[in-house]
XYZ file of C-alpha atoms in Angstrom:
335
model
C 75.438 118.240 104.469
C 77.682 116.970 107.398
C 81.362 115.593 106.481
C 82.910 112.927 108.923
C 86.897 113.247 108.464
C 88.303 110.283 110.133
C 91.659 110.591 111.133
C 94.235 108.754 112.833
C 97.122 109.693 115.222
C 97.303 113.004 114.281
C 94.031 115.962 114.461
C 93.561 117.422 116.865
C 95.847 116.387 119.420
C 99.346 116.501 117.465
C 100.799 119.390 115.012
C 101.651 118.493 111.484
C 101.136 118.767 108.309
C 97.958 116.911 107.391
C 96.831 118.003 110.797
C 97.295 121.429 109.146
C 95.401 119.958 105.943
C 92.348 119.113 107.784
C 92.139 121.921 109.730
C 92.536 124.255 106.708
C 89.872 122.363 104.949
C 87.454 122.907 107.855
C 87.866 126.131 108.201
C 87.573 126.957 104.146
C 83.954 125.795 104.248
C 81.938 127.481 107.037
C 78.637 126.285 105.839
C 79.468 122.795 105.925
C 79.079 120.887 109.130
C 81.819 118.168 109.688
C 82.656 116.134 113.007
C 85.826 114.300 113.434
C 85.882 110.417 113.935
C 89.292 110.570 115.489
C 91.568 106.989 116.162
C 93.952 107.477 118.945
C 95.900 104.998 121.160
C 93.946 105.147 124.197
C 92.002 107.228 126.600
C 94.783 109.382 128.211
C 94.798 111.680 124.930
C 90.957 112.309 125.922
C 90.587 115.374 125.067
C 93.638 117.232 124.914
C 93.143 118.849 121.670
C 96.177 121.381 119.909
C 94.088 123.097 117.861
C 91.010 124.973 118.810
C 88.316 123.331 116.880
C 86.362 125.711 114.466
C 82.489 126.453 115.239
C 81.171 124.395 112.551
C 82.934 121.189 114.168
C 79.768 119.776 115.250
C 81.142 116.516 116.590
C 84.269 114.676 118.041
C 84.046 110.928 118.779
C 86.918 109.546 119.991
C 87.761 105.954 118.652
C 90.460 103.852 121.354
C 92.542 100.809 119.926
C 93.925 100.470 122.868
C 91.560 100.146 125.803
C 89.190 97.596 127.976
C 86.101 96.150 126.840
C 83.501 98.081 127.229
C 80.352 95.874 127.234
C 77.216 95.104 128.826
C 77.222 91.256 130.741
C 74.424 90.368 127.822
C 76.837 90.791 125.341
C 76.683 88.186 122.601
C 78.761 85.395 123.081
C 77.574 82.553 120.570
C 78.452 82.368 116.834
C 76.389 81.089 114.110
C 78.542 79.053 111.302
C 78.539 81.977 108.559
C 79.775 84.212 111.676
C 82.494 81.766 112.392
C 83.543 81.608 108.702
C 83.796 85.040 108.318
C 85.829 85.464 111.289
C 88.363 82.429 109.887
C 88.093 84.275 106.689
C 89.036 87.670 108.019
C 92.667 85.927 110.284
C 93.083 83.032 107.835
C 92.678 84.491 103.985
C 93.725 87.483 101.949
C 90.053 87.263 100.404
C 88.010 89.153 103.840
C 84.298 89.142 103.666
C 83.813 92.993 105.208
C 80.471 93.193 104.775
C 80.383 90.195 106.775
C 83.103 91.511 109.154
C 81.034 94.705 109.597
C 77.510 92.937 110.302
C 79.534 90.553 112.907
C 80.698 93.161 114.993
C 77.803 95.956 114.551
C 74.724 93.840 114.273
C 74.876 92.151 118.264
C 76.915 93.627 121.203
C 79.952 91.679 121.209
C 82.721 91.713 124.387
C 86.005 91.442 122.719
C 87.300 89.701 125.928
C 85.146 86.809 125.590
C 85.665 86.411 121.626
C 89.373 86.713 122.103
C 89.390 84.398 125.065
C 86.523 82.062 123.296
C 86.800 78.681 121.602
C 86.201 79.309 118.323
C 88.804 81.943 118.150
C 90.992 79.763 119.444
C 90.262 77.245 117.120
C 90.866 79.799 114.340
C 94.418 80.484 115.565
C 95.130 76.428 115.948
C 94.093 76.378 112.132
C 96.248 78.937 111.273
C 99.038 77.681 113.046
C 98.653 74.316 112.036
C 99.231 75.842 108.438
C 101.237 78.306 108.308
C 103.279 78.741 111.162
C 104.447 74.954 113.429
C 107.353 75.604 114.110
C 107.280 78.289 116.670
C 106.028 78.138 120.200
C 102.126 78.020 120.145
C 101.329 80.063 123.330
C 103.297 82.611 121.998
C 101.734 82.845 118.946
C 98.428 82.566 120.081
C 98.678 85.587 122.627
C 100.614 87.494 120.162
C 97.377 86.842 117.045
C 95.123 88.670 120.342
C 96.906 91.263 120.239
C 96.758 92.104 116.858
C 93.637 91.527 116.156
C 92.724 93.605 119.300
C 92.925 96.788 117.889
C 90.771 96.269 114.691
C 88.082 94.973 116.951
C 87.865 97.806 119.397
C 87.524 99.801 115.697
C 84.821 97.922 114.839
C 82.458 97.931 117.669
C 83.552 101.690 118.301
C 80.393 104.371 117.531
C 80.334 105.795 114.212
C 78.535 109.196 113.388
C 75.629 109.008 110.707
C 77.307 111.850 107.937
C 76.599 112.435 103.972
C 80.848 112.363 103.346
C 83.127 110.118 105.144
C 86.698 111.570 104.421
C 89.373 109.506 105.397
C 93.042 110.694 105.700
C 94.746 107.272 105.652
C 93.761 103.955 105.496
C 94.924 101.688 108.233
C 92.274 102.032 111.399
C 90.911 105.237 109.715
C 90.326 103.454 106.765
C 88.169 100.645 108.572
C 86.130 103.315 110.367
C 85.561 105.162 107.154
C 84.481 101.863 105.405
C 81.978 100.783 108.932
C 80.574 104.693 108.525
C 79.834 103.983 104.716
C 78.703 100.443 105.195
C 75.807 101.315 108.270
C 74.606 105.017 106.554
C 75.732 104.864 103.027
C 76.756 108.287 101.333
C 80.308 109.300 99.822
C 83.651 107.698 100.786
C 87.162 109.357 100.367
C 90.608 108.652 100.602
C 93.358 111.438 100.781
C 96.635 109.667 101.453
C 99.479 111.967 102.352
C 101.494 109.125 102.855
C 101.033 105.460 101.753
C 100.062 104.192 105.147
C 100.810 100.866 104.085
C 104.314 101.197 103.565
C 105.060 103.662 106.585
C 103.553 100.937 108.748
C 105.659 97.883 106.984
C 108.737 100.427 107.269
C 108.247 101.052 110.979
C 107.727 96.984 111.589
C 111.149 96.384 109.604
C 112.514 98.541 112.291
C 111.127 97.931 115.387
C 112.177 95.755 118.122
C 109.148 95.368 120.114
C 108.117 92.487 117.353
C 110.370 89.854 115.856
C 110.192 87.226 113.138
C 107.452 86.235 111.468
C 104.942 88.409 113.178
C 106.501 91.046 111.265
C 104.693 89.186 108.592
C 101.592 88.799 109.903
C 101.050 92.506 111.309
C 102.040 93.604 107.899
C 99.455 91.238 106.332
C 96.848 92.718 108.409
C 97.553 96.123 106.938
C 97.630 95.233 103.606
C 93.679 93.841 104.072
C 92.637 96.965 105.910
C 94.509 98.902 103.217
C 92.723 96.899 100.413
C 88.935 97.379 101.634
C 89.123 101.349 101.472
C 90.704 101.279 98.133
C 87.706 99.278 96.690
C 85.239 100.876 98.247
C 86.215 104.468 98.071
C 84.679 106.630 95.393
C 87.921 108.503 94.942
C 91.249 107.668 96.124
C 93.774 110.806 96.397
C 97.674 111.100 96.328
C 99.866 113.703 96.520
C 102.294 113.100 93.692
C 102.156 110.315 90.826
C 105.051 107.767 92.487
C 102.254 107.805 95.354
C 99.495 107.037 93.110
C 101.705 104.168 91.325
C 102.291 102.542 95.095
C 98.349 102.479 95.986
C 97.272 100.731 92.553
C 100.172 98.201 93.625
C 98.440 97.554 96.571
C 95.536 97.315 94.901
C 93.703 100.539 94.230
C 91.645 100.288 91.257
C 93.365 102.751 89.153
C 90.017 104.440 87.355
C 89.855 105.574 91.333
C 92.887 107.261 91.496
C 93.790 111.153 91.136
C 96.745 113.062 92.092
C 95.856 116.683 93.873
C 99.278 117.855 94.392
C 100.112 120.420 97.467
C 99.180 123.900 96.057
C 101.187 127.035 96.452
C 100.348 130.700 95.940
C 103.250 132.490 94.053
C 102.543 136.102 95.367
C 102.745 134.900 99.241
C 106.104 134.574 98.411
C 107.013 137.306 96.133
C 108.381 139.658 98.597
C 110.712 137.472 100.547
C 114.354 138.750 100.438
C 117.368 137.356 98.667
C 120.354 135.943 100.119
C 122.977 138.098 101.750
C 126.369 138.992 101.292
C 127.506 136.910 103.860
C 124.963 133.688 102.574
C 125.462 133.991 98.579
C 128.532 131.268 99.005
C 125.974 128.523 100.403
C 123.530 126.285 99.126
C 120.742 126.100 101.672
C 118.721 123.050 101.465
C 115.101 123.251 103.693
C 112.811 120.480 105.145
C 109.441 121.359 106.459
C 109.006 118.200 108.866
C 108.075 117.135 112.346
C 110.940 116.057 114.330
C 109.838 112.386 115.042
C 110.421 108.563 114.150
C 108.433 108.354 111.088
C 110.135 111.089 109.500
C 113.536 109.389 110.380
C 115.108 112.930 110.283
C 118.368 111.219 112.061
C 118.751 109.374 108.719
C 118.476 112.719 106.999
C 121.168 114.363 109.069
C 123.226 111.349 109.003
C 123.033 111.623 105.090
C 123.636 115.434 104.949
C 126.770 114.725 107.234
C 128.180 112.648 103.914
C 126.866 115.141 101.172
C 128.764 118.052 103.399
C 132.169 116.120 102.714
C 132.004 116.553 98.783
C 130.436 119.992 99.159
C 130.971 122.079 102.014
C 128.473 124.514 100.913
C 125.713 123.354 102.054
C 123.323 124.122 104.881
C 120.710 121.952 106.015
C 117.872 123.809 107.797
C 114.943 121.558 109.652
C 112.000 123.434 110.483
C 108.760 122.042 112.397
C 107.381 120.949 115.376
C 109.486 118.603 118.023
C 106.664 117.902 120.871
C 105.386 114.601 119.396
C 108.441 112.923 120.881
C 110.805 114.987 122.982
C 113.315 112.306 123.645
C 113.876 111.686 119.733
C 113.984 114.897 119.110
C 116.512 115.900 121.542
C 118.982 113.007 120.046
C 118.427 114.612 116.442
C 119.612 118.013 118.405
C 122.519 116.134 119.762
């Protein structure tokens, strides 16, 4: 049997926890061959793996959403009209066609550059304009749906290993890769959410300042459909705790699909750890097991301890985890 965990922006090139999850779960079944289908940014994390890889990691294939296109000159350039309404489907609707996505990217060698640059995406992004969106500048808009859409479509003509399992730890990118695995081979698909990607992504959009307005909207959209695909095709959907299991059904999980596996602990590791001291029996010590970067927003969590400490002045916050994800935001949280 050969498992494919697909991952994204985190094993094995960055220390955390479900790093630490699939890396555990490797190493618990020796028998069982699994390779890693690994989305990263681009090709300058090549490589540069954290954690040495157990033996029966067969495979690593590295899956870029942020790189050049790749492609023969014979690459495909014409579209049939079920190809083109797939594509207006997938940018256009909330209703995609993936089995139709899937075939249109997989079934002739496509370069991205020409599709993106092409008249019939452009027409597309006219349409969608024309409905949805007037008001603003059109140039803008129209380089700004490229790059969003760039990203899924380096996903989706990326190599997929052939495997019995795919085991996805997110949905998102991972999600899509999971879903192009189980559409070309067939087999078992699974979804172990540690966090509800979904949200974390809208969160981080709400925030940021590299994107503005409406195409808040839209990249938060996209999401939501790459979210939605894995949920209905998975054969089980995982959470971690029940309030995690109520978001996915409502984004749309099926709920027969959902289960909640909550984090297990073993009692006796922990059975011969000392009390408190004399000198720490007056304070309440409060403990978060968390990487020190954006998505955690542990400056929010300091900033917040700062106000409990003024009604009680017993308590001690302790952080604990890794900071090299983002050195500069972790140094400010140390300031």
């Amino acid at each position: 049997m050969k498992v494919c965990m697909v991952v994204e922006g985190c094993y094995p090139y960055v220390m955390g926890g479900v790093s630490s999850w699939v890396h555990s779960i490797i190493k618990m079944f020796p028998k069982v061959e699994f390779c890693i289908a690994a989305v990263i940014p681009d090709r300058s994390y090549r490589g540069k793996f954290v954690y040495e890889l157990p033996e029966n990691v067969s495979e690593i294939y590295e899956i870029y959403i942020n790189d050049k296109d790749w492609v023969s000159k014979k690459a495909s350039r014409s579209m049939s009209d079920k190809e083109y309404a797939t594509l207006r489907h997938l940018i256009m609707d909330s209703d995609v066609d993936w089995d139709g996505v899937f075939s249109f990217f997989k079934k002739k060698e496509r370069s991205l550059n020409d599709l993106l640059m092409g008249e019939d995406f452009l027409n597309i992004i006219t349409a969608l304009y024309d409905r949805d969106y007037p008001e603003i500048a059109f140039t803008d808009f129209l380089w700004t749906m490229r790059s969003v859409y760039l990203p899924l479509f380096l996903a989706l003509v990326s190599d997929v290993p052939k495997a019995d399992i795919y085991h996805c730890v997110a949905t998102g990118y991972a999600g899509i890769i999971g879903c192009l695995g189980y559409f070309l081979y067939g087999g078992r698909l699974l979804l172990s959410e540690h966090g509800i990607y979904t949200r974390e992504r809208e969160e981080e959009l709400i925030k940021a300042d590299w994107v503005q307005g409406i195409y808040k909207d839209i990249w938060i959209e996209l999401f939501r459909k790459m979210s939605q695909v894995i949920y209905d095709r998975a054969d089980k959907v995982i959470s971690l705790f029940e309030h995690a299991r109520e978001l996915q059904i409502e984004l749309g999980c099926p709920p027969e699909k959902t289960q909640v596996i909550h984090n297990g602990i073993e009692p006796s590791l922990f059975e011969g750890i000392p009390g408190k001291t004399d000198e720490d029996k007056g304070f309440v010590n409060i403990g978060a097991f968390v990487r020190l970067a954006p998505i955690k927003d542990i400056k929010t969590m300091i900033q917040a301890f700062s106000v409990a400490k003024q009604y009680a002045p017993e308590l001690k916050l302790w952080i604990m985890g890794p900071d090299a994800e983002d050195l500069e935001y972790a140094n400010e949280c140390y300031e």
